Structure formats: structure tokens, C-alpha cells
Amino acid sequence: MQNKYQNTNVKELLQKAPIDININIKGWVRTKRSSKGGFSFIELNDGSNINNIQIIADKKLDNYQDEIEHLRAGCCISVQGLSVKSQGKNQNIEIHAHKIQILGTVQDDYPISKGRISLETLRTMPHLRPRTNTIGAVMRLRSHLSHAIHNFFNQRDFCYLNTPIITASDCEGAGEMFGVTTNDKNDFFKQPAQLTVSGQLEAEAFALSLGKVYTFGPTFRAENSHTSRHLSEFWMVEPEVAFNNIDDNMQLAEDFLKSIIKSALTHCQDDMNFFDMRIEKGIINKLENICQSDFIRLSYTDAIDILTKSNKKFEYPLNWGCDLKSEHERYLCEEYFNAPVILTNYPATIKPFYMYCNDDGKTVRGMDVLVPGIGEIIGGSERETRVDIITKRMEQSGIDLHAYQWYLDLRRHGSATHAGFGLGFERLVQFVSGMSNIRDVIPYPRTPGHL
RNA sequence: UCCUCUGUAGCUCAGUGGUAGAGUAGGUGGCUGUUAACCACUUGGUCGUAGGUUCGAAUCCUACCGGAGGAGCCA
């Protein structure tokens, strides 16, 4: 048994720290500290976690002068060796190499060295940037968050629904859409087709039959927005629940965010520690506090009240009926409460047709969840169920009723109270990691003018 | 789309009218249970592009291109 080399990875090796075992490990060199006289220290990373394993390469190895001495950051190697307790201070375990095989060297123009590279520069090489600590950590976190979302809904008996990516309906006229056609411009679908901006309307149909559903998929907006919080292609999570009212909806959103964040704190400790140290100091503490405190619930009317009574000078004027701007949301969330805030009961005039009209005739049961540093992370509502009212509101919004007969059918046949929300997945990854630019939390960012 | 900032070595940056610099990465040599290793030497740049002002422009002016931040819009 001792002669056989066991395959393993860096994460497992560091966790179990087995001593005097022959192991085989493959990965990419992060750094090398070497000498011609003695031996070299190689730090190896294989992506299984953020930490490296230290390899000791003695000069007696056959290929020491020819190959090992020339290793640099980025080279891919396979190591067979003995795991031993480390004499050094920064690690418990290390590997004394019996054999090091070079799987892939790097050319002179390899751009990633062990020195600092800005995130901005890394964006110019999306295929190589996952080899850095930061992007690697972000992508592992992103993967975990994705699993956590599915687990959350699965545990609550939600049905995972795949809504179409190619659609015929322009949901709520929310933003510009990308057209879909063939290269020769034939009207392939015999009618105009677009990439989806939301799966909400389709999800409503399935909520009113399966009860609890959620979508989690790509979403497209052709808005020409150039900010650190917008992408042309992003991923959205959209639960939709029959018999839920606006209060249930708020509770679901709060439970959801807390559950996902807790999961990340529990299962992504190494990466979270990295974010806390290098990306946003104190983020772990901030997230823990959010999990423990209640989200503030505030009506639009009360929000306007707080804002007008504050002595803060805002660029945009405030009066009941106007939409809240970023500066207002930021003040409420980051200064006044310094906690997540759920805003509700907005004026009907500034919200889409599908939100339930309150008895006052002026406000609708919409909600926005605001978090410090990001702003709006969730938007949702209790849906309008009364066919006469929703028809009127669609007409007022200039929506072609013809194309939405199926949607009105949902109100004509077996209608029920229901509610849901949408969460921008990349904004969640941003919030949990502390990364300031949304382009750095998706593998291949798509933004205006840039693929 | 609007406003502001920015573009100098592979990377991170300094250099406000007078011969293009540092650190780091890469190379060579040395040394060491090292860990942001260390010591010495060294390769490397049409200063985003195109015009203009000037005896002389990385530096001043104009236009264009790229990047970032903010706003609007949203998730």
C-alpha cells in the first residue's frame, strides 16, 4: 500500500493532513522559491480551495536543473511524493516530492505573475483570470450560492421551473430587449421574438397550478447602462407562490436571503476569510449581523416622510408620487437604518401593471429589498388578481391585450392570490463577496459594446 | 445617453516643457527550511492613436479610441 500513490486534491490534503502517505497531486504553480544549491519550495494550487500545498523539490530529482528550476507561476505539474509534517510555520503539512512531471509550461507572454494585477486588467483576459485567488474564490462562492438557492427551495417543496429564454412577450415593457432572428432575417418564429427579460409571467402560470415554483436562469437586458451593478446578460432567481400575499412574500424574501448568506458563511469559510481580508474588511461580521437582525419594513409613504424630515440635501427633489432615486435608497439603507430595508406600497403610477392595487386606489403591493452597498437586490410584489383592474392597468400602460390573453386567462379561470419576487444573482454574489464590480462575479461578463 | 477621472515597461505606478524612471515579474549568478524569501547583475517602452503649438512635448491644445467611477434605468 505504501508504494502506491493515492490521488488527492489540495483541499482534501489540507483538511485531513495525512502524514507519511504517498500521494499524487496535480495543479498549477503559484510561486516557487528555489536555489541551484539546495532545493525548491513550490506552492501548488489546484482550484479545490483557495489555499496552496507546499511541495519540496530536492536538487537530486532527475529533472531538477532542466525543468524544475524553470518552473514559474502558471505552470501545470503532477507531483508524486510523501506527505510529511511541515517544519515551516505557515502550514501543517507539505509534500516531499519523489517525482515531478511537467504537464504544461507557460510561454514568456503569460500575463499572470505572482505580483498584483488589477481586476480591471484581469477583465481583458477572462479565460485566464480564474487562475487568480480573487476570481477563483468568487467562482467557488458563486457555485455554492447557486447550490444553496436550489437547496432552499427544494427543502420547501418548490418546483424548479425552466421558463423560456426566447419569448414573444415584452414583460411590463421593462427595458430594451434583444431581438432573436436568423442570419438571413427570415422571420423564423413567424413573429418578432426576443430574449427574455424575466420569467415572471410564465412562472405565474405555473404557480397557479403547481403552487410553489421558482426559476433560476439567464436573463437579458439591452439597456445601455454602464455601471458596476449592471450586465446585459445576468442570472435571475424568481420564486412565485400561490396563496402568498405581500407579507408572506416579504417573509420569504427575508428568510431566503438569510438562509443563503448563512450557508455561504458556513460552507465557504476559507474564501469568505479571503474576502474579509482582501476585498471588504469586516464583511463576515456584516453578513452575520444581517442574519441575526430583522429586516426593516417600511412603506413608501413613511420612507418619503423620513427622507423629507432628514436634513440631508438630495440632488433630486422629493414629493409623494416620485420614484425613489439611488441617493434616497442609499440614505435609508446605509445611513438611517444601516440594515436591509424592505420598501412596500409604492404609488401605482411608478410601478408595473401586474402589482396588486390597494384599497386606497393609489398604491400597489410592490416591494423592493435594499441592502447596504448594492441597493436594490430584490424586487417583487403581490400580483393583481382581479381581471377588470388588471385589464384597465394594462390598457393604461399601453400594453397589447391581444398578446396577453393567456395571462388574463390566469385571472379568469381559478384565480388566486399569489406573489413573487426576482433576485439578481450576480448582485447577491457581489453582496456576499464584497466585490465592487459586477463584471468580476460572473465568468464571462456581457456589457454594452463588449462580449 | 449625460457628467467626472484615466491611458507611461508583462504587471503596479512615479515623472507638469529640456537625454524615459522605480518596484515587481522574466533572465543570469549566489545563498538559504523558504513562505510577499533574500543578495548582486540584467533584458524590457513609437509614453493609447492622429493632428497642432514650440527651438524642443510623456508633459500644453484639439479630435478620436480604450478603461474606470457616478447618474439615469433596473435586478
XYZ file of C-alpha atoms (C1' of nucleotides) in Angstrom:
526
model
C 0.000 0.000 0.000
C 2.848 2.349 0.845
C 4.212 2.113 -2.676
C 1.047 3.176 -4.319
C 0.411 6.875 -4.793
C -3.060 7.998 -3.828
C -4.755 10.658 -5.943
C -5.963 13.618 -3.932
C -6.519 17.338 -4.129
C -5.218 20.280 -2.142
C -8.446 20.852 -0.216
C -8.633 17.262 0.982
C -4.942 17.173 1.742
C -5.063 20.281 3.930
C -8.246 19.192 5.693
C -7.201 15.641 6.501
C -3.483 16.351 6.765
C -2.424 12.700 6.475
C 1.198 12.043 7.443
C 3.558 9.565 5.753
C 1.263 8.796 2.870
C 2.391 8.563 -0.741
C 0.168 10.872 -2.701
C -0.230 12.062 -6.260
C -1.435 15.589 -6.833
C -1.816 17.800 -9.894
C -2.161 21.540 -10.101
C -0.737 24.876 -11.156
C 2.326 26.518 -9.666
C 1.553 29.705 -7.766
C 5.098 30.570 -6.696
C 8.488 28.947 -6.435
C 11.340 29.788 -4.121
C 14.430 27.992 -5.270
C 18.164 27.646 -5.387
C 20.582 25.767 -7.549
C 22.463 24.568 -4.495
C 19.758 23.068 -2.335
C 16.100 22.576 -3.060
C 12.996 24.466 -4.066
C 9.704 25.269 -2.427
C 6.774 25.134 -4.822
C 3.338 26.377 -3.874
C 0.747 24.411 -5.758
C -2.921 25.289 -6.243
C -5.498 23.108 -7.952
C -8.633 25.217 -7.555
C -10.184 22.879 -4.990
C -9.820 25.659 -2.448
C -8.019 28.959 -2.051
C -5.017 27.540 -0.196
C -1.873 26.042 -1.678
C 0.104 22.943 -0.770
C 3.843 23.350 -0.378
C 5.988 20.962 -2.388
C 9.633 20.385 -1.507
C 11.713 19.579 -4.578
C 15.239 18.354 -3.847
C 18.042 19.011 -6.328
C 18.580 15.272 -6.601
C 15.429 14.966 -8.702
C 16.336 13.958 -12.288
C 14.786 16.967 -13.949
C 15.756 19.494 -11.279
C 18.123 21.608 -13.385
C 16.389 21.175 -16.713
C 12.799 21.639 -15.705
C 12.027 22.293 -12.047
C 14.326 25.297 -11.819
C 12.453 26.862 -14.703
C 9.004 26.491 -13.199
C 7.139 29.755 -12.725
C 3.642 30.851 -11.835
C 1.076 29.204 -14.089
C 2.981 26.021 -14.942
C 0.997 22.819 -14.584
C 2.662 19.901 -12.833
C 1.966 16.446 -11.457
C 3.666 15.560 -8.175
C 4.254 12.176 -6.600
C 5.635 12.349 -3.107
C 5.369 11.722 0.592
C 3.180 13.817 2.843
C 5.078 14.990 5.906
C 4.586 17.342 8.793
C 5.990 20.700 7.778
C 8.938 22.265 9.572
C 7.766 25.690 8.425
C 5.392 27.978 10.232
C 2.693 28.667 7.690
C 1.459 25.163 7.018
C 0.940 21.897 8.860
C 1.617 19.598 6.001
C 3.786 19.554 2.924
C 4.965 17.117 0.282
C 8.453 15.830 -0.275
C 8.465 15.151 -3.966
C 9.728 11.854 -5.332
C 8.889 12.819 -8.852
C 7.666 15.995 -10.523
C 6.303 15.767 -14.007
C 5.782 18.919 -16.071
C 2.343 18.760 -17.667
C 2.321 22.247 -19.163
C 4.849 25.071 -19.124
C 3.982 28.717 -19.716
C 5.245 30.890 -22.537
C 7.098 34.137 -21.954
C 3.999 36.198 -22.586
C 1.957 34.557 -19.794
C 0.448 37.627 -18.172
C -0.357 36.418 -14.665
C 2.548 36.566 -12.271
C 2.525 36.357 -8.517
C 2.531 40.127 -8.332
C -0.636 42.169 -8.052
C -2.789 42.561 -11.121
C -5.776 44.869 -11.120
C -9.253 43.409 -11.592
C -9.598 45.808 -14.484
C -6.632 44.256 -16.293
C -7.876 40.764 -15.497
C -11.149 41.589 -17.256
C -9.208 41.725 -20.510
C -8.382 38.011 -20.090
C -11.500 36.270 -18.834
C -10.073 32.859 -19.789
C -7.037 33.263 -17.532
C -8.397 35.265 -14.628
C -9.935 32.291 -12.768
C -6.315 31.329 -12.028
C -6.098 34.206 -9.558
C -7.024 33.945 -5.884
C -9.762 36.539 -6.102
C -11.627 35.285 -9.150
C -11.154 31.682 -8.040
C -12.707 32.469 -4.664
C -15.568 34.369 -6.290
C -16.373 31.493 -8.615
C -16.357 28.915 -5.830
C -18.661 31.173 -3.817
C -20.892 31.693 -6.824
C -21.185 27.947 -7.288
C -22.028 27.432 -3.649
C -24.636 30.189 -3.616
C -26.225 28.590 -6.625
C -26.486 25.252 -4.847
C -27.753 26.961 -1.703
C -30.559 28.575 -3.675
C -31.681 25.264 -5.103
C -31.451 23.659 -1.653
C -33.525 26.418 -0.067
C -36.390 25.964 -2.497
C -36.070 22.205 -2.666
C -36.374 21.935 1.108
C -39.568 23.974 0.913
C -41.108 21.840 -1.817
C -40.809 24.379 -4.584
C -40.898 23.138 -8.154
C -37.881 24.259 -10.210
C -39.285 25.724 -13.388
C -37.412 26.440 -16.619
C -39.070 29.362 -18.331
C -38.261 30.120 -21.980
C -35.254 32.162 -22.995
C -36.710 33.030 -26.390
C -40.012 34.805 -25.846
C -42.710 36.696 -27.667
C -43.799 38.833 -24.765
C -42.259 42.021 -23.560
C -42.821 41.758 -19.811
C -44.029 45.082 -18.422
C -42.036 46.885 -21.100
C -39.155 46.646 -18.689
C -36.183 47.890 -20.602
C -34.977 47.303 -24.117
C -34.917 43.724 -25.344
C -32.568 41.815 -27.619
C -34.225 40.604 -30.793
C -33.833 36.999 -31.913
C -33.703 36.132 -35.578
C -31.705 34.065 -38.056
C -28.800 35.482 -40.032
C -30.846 35.759 -43.212
C -33.523 37.684 -41.326
C -36.243 35.169 -42.070
C -38.947 35.510 -39.517
C -38.118 32.140 -38.063
C -40.899 32.204 -35.462
C -43.399 33.915 -37.794
C -43.491 36.782 -35.323
C -40.996 39.006 -33.523
C -39.018 37.155 -30.867
C -36.873 38.444 -28.034
C -34.550 37.188 -25.338
C -36.346 37.064 -22.011
C -36.161 39.937 -19.539
C -37.983 37.961 -16.847
C -39.655 34.592 -16.369
C -42.216 36.054 -14.005
C -45.332 35.943 -16.140
C -44.678 32.360 -17.195
C -43.888 31.456 -13.591
C -47.235 32.878 -12.511
C -48.981 30.391 -14.767
C -47.196 27.511 -13.105
C -47.637 28.890 -9.583
C -51.380 28.819 -10.249
C -51.183 25.086 -10.803
C -48.115 23.743 -9.011
C -48.367 26.091 -6.057
C -44.774 26.949 -5.311
C -42.332 27.407 -8.182
C -39.080 29.184 -8.857
C -36.964 29.919 -11.887
C -33.214 30.318 -11.945
C -31.778 31.157 -15.309
C -30.198 33.696 -17.641
C -31.929 36.999 -18.295
C -31.145 39.665 -20.868
C -31.487 43.442 -20.877
C -30.415 45.614 -23.783
C -30.234 48.736 -21.615
C -27.245 50.916 -22.363
C -26.293 51.133 -18.716
C -22.665 51.394 -17.837
C -22.333 50.855 -14.096
C -20.729 48.447 -11.668
C -24.138 46.868 -10.982
C -25.460 46.098 -14.485
C -24.904 43.343 -17.017
C -26.543 42.717 -20.376
C -26.724 39.025 -19.542
C -27.270 38.048 -15.928
C -28.873 35.310 -13.872
C -32.093 35.793 -12.011
C -33.915 33.817 -9.329
C -37.684 34.233 -9.389
C -39.910 32.424 -6.901
C -43.663 32.649 -7.403
C -46.088 31.293 -4.808
C -49.831 30.737 -4.931
C -51.836 31.950 -1.903
C -48.969 34.161 -0.702
C -49.793 37.808 -0.052
C -47.339 40.687 0.178
C -46.499 39.917 3.812
C -45.756 36.277 3.034
C -43.674 37.482 0.136
C -41.582 39.749 2.330
C -41.059 36.964 4.813
C -39.997 34.590 2.064
C -37.508 37.120 0.719
C -36.042 37.705 4.173
C -35.825 34.000 5.039
C -34.347 33.326 1.634
C -31.555 35.898 1.867
C -30.659 34.916 5.421
C -30.577 31.239 4.593
C -28.359 31.715 1.552
C -25.960 34.009 3.389
C -25.714 31.635 6.353
C -24.957 28.788 4.031
C -22.111 30.722 2.437
C -20.679 31.678 5.835
C -20.799 28.044 6.938
C -19.550 26.316 3.825
C -17.206 28.849 2.204
C -15.129 29.794 5.229
C -11.739 29.907 3.542
C -12.976 32.011 0.664
C -15.011 34.247 2.984
C -11.925 34.829 5.134
C -10.092 35.845 1.994
C -12.831 38.326 1.074
C -12.802 39.670 4.611
C -9.046 40.188 4.458
C -8.534 41.381 0.905
C -11.812 42.567 -0.612
C -14.028 44.119 2.060
C -12.787 44.278 5.623
C -15.444 43.249 8.131
C -17.759 41.636 5.601
C -18.156 38.425 7.621
C -19.282 40.429 10.617
C -21.639 42.471 8.456
C -23.242 39.350 6.991
C -23.551 37.710 10.416
C -25.353 40.784 11.708
C -27.734 40.716 8.792
C -28.588 37.089 9.500
C -29.377 37.911 13.109
C -31.386 41.101 12.746
C -34.858 41.663 11.366
C -35.163 43.418 8.045
C -36.747 46.862 8.331
C -40.214 47.068 6.755
C -41.164 50.484 5.570
C -43.957 51.807 3.412
C -43.146 54.175 0.593
C -45.167 56.874 2.345
C -43.161 56.503 5.563
C -39.957 56.480 3.552
C -40.865 59.803 1.948
C -41.608 61.094 5.437
C -38.206 60.060 6.794
C -36.434 61.458 3.769
C -38.158 64.848 3.851
C -37.570 65.184 7.600
C -33.867 64.365 7.237
C -31.612 67.345 6.886
C -29.780 65.601 4.097
C -29.514 67.537 0.860
C -30.575 65.417 -2.093
C -29.848 66.104 -5.717
C -33.334 65.057 -6.754
C -36.392 66.680 -5.163
C -38.826 64.570 -3.173
C -42.565 64.505 -3.185
C -45.154 61.783 -2.777
C -45.501 60.059 -6.117
C -41.950 60.386 -7.379
C -39.730 57.380 -7.774
C -37.013 56.973 -5.167
C -33.535 57.547 -6.597
C -30.341 55.748 -5.683
C -29.343 58.506 -3.287
C -32.619 58.149 -1.376
C -32.409 54.379 -1.149
C -28.806 54.656 -0.080
C -29.649 57.125 2.669
C -32.392 54.903 4.085
C -30.425 51.710 3.865
C -26.887 52.811 4.664
C -27.320 55.859 6.875
C -30.720 55.938 8.541
C -31.204 52.231 9.290
C -27.847 50.726 8.341
C -29.624 47.426 7.686
C -31.540 45.728 4.907
C -34.796 47.556 4.224
C -37.950 46.265 2.564
C -39.894 49.103 0.989
C -43.555 48.498 0.171
C -46.760 50.046 -1.077
C -45.410 52.216 -3.819
C -47.534 54.655 -5.822
C -49.250 52.763 -8.629
C -48.074 55.286 -11.188
C -44.413 54.281 -10.862
C -44.913 50.508 -10.792
C -45.891 47.903 -13.399
C -49.411 46.759 -14.176
C -49.227 43.365 -12.500
C -48.889 44.649 -8.932
C -51.968 44.385 -6.698
C -53.829 47.652 -6.203
C -54.521 48.600 -2.607
C -57.941 49.792 -1.490
C -56.743 53.401 -1.386
C -56.625 53.232 -5.193
C -53.262 54.983 -5.181
C -50.704 52.425 -4.033
C -49.740 48.904 -5.082
C -48.384 45.951 -3.151
C -44.886 46.050 -4.586
C -41.731 45.578 -2.572
C -38.034 46.295 -3.016
C -35.398 44.787 -0.765
C -32.477 47.162 -0.364
C -29.131 46.090 1.053
C -26.223 48.316 2.043
C -23.637 48.764 -0.695
C -25.686 47.280 -3.510
C -29.067 48.967 -3.337
C -31.971 47.038 -4.775
C -31.207 43.331 -4.698
C -34.786 42.049 -4.841
C -37.917 43.444 -6.458
C -41.290 41.785 -6.153
C -44.972 42.101 -5.450
C -48.291 40.537 -4.660
C -49.859 40.139 -8.095
C -53.093 41.715 -9.245
C -55.758 39.018 -9.415
C -58.868 40.965 -10.457
C -59.325 40.746 -14.181
C -61.133 44.071 -14.559
C -58.498 46.028 -12.677
C -55.513 44.405 -14.339
C -57.068 44.887 -17.773
C -57.514 48.560 -17.054
C -53.964 48.924 -15.844
C -52.605 47.135 -18.904
C -54.540 49.481 -21.138
C -53.154 52.452 -19.253
C -49.641 51.099 -19.750
C -50.231 50.787 -23.480
C -49.852 47.021 -23.486
C -51.266 44.985 -26.337
C -54.018 42.988 -24.639
C -54.111 40.573 -27.551
C -50.718 39.160 -26.763
C -51.610 38.747 -23.120
C -54.889 36.872 -23.290
C -53.174 33.847 -21.800
C -52.044 35.990 -18.871
C -55.569 37.322 -18.351
C -56.843 33.740 -18.519
C -54.973 33.096 -15.285
C -57.303 35.653 -13.669
C -60.413 34.451 -15.486
C -60.021 30.802 -14.524
C -59.308 29.738 -10.972
C -57.623 32.974 -9.973
C -55.906 33.145 -6.624
C -53.811 35.481 -4.566
C -50.162 34.962 -5.434
C -46.875 36.744 -5.040
C -43.244 36.510 -6.033
C -40.005 38.337 -6.476
C -36.859 38.498 -8.565
C -33.326 38.404 -7.251
C -30.360 39.414 -9.371
C -27.977 36.550 -8.752
C -24.802 38.491 -9.552
C -25.833 41.212 -7.137
C -26.176 38.551 -4.469
C -22.682 37.267 -5.262
C -21.450 40.858 -5.087
C -23.122 41.416 -1.763
C -21.772 38.246 -0.155
C -18.236 38.548 -1.541
C -17.896 42.310 -1.194
C -16.716 42.564 -4.797
C -17.402 46.073 -6.032
C -17.815 45.406 -9.758
C -20.473 43.028 -11.066
C -18.236 42.147 -14.038
C -15.949 40.314 -11.632
C -18.589 37.952 -10.227
C -19.706 36.315 -13.495
C -17.349 34.109 -15.534
C -17.806 35.914 -18.850
C -19.409 39.346 -18.389
C -21.522 40.787 -21.205
C -21.930 44.565 -21.188
C -22.783 47.147 -23.854
C -20.129 47.091 -26.539
C -18.273 44.187 -25.003
C -18.539 40.423 -25.373
C -27.269 58.712 -23.151
C -25.039 62.550 -19.637
C -21.070 64.117 -16.052
C -16.087 63.222 -13.921
C -11.448 60.813 -13.877
C -7.851 57.997 -16.534
C -4.333 55.746 -20.563
C 3.958 55.664 -19.452
C 7.998 48.512 -19.337
C 4.400 41.896 -18.953
C 2.125 43.953 -14.145
C 1.609 48.175 -10.212
C 2.851 53.089 -10.655
C 6.185 57.892 -10.357
C 7.528 61.528 -13.821
C 3.703 69.361 -15.295
C 8.272 71.959 -21.478
C 14.928 70.227 -21.788
C 18.692 62.824 -22.787
C 12.206 57.787 -20.351
C 12.313 56.094 -14.196
C 11.200 52.814 -9.718
C 9.181 48.433 -7.678
C 7.719 43.807 -9.274
C 7.589 39.831 -12.865
C 11.188 37.477 -16.552
C 16.775 36.144 -17.320
C 21.866 35.108 -15.160
C 24.783 34.192 -10.816
C 24.871 33.499 -5.391
C 22.745 31.931 -0.783
C 19.073 29.924 2.355
C 13.638 25.109 5.785
C 11.763 29.125 2.441
C 6.795 31.223 2.677
C 5.249 38.979 -0.290
C 12.090 34.649 0.704
C 16.836 37.164 0.446
C 21.635 39.418 -2.165
C 24.062 41.022 -6.871
C 23.800 41.879 -12.002
C 20.474 42.144 -16.212
C 16.611 42.053 -20.522
C 12.492 45.079 -21.373
C 8.926 51.237 -23.512
C 6.961 54.693 -31.137
C 4.716 57.419 -23.159
C -3.437 54.976 -26.291
C -3.912 56.993 -31.715
C -3.811 61.199 -35.124
C -3.071 66.205 -35.732
C -1.402 71.030 -33.647
C 1.586 74.829 -30.531
C 7.046 75.094 -29.592
C 13.995 75.576 -30.978
C 12.276 71.314 -28.110
C 6.184 67.627 -25.953
C 5.086 61.760 -21.813
C 4.103 66.890 -20.092
C 0.301 72.246 -23.303
C -4.140 72.351 -27.116
C -7.883 69.652 -30.424
C -10.202 65.271 -32.149
C -10.792 60.155 -31.883
C -10.260 55.297 -29.394
C -9.971 52.342 -24.897
C -10.760 51.791 -19.458
C -12.911 53.219 -14.656
C -16.348 55.812 -11.312
C -21.034 58.264 -10.774
C -26.094 59.454 -12.747
C -30.451 57.780 -15.296
C -32.813 52.802 -15.807
C -33.095 48.478 -13.387
C -32.021 43.030 -10.930
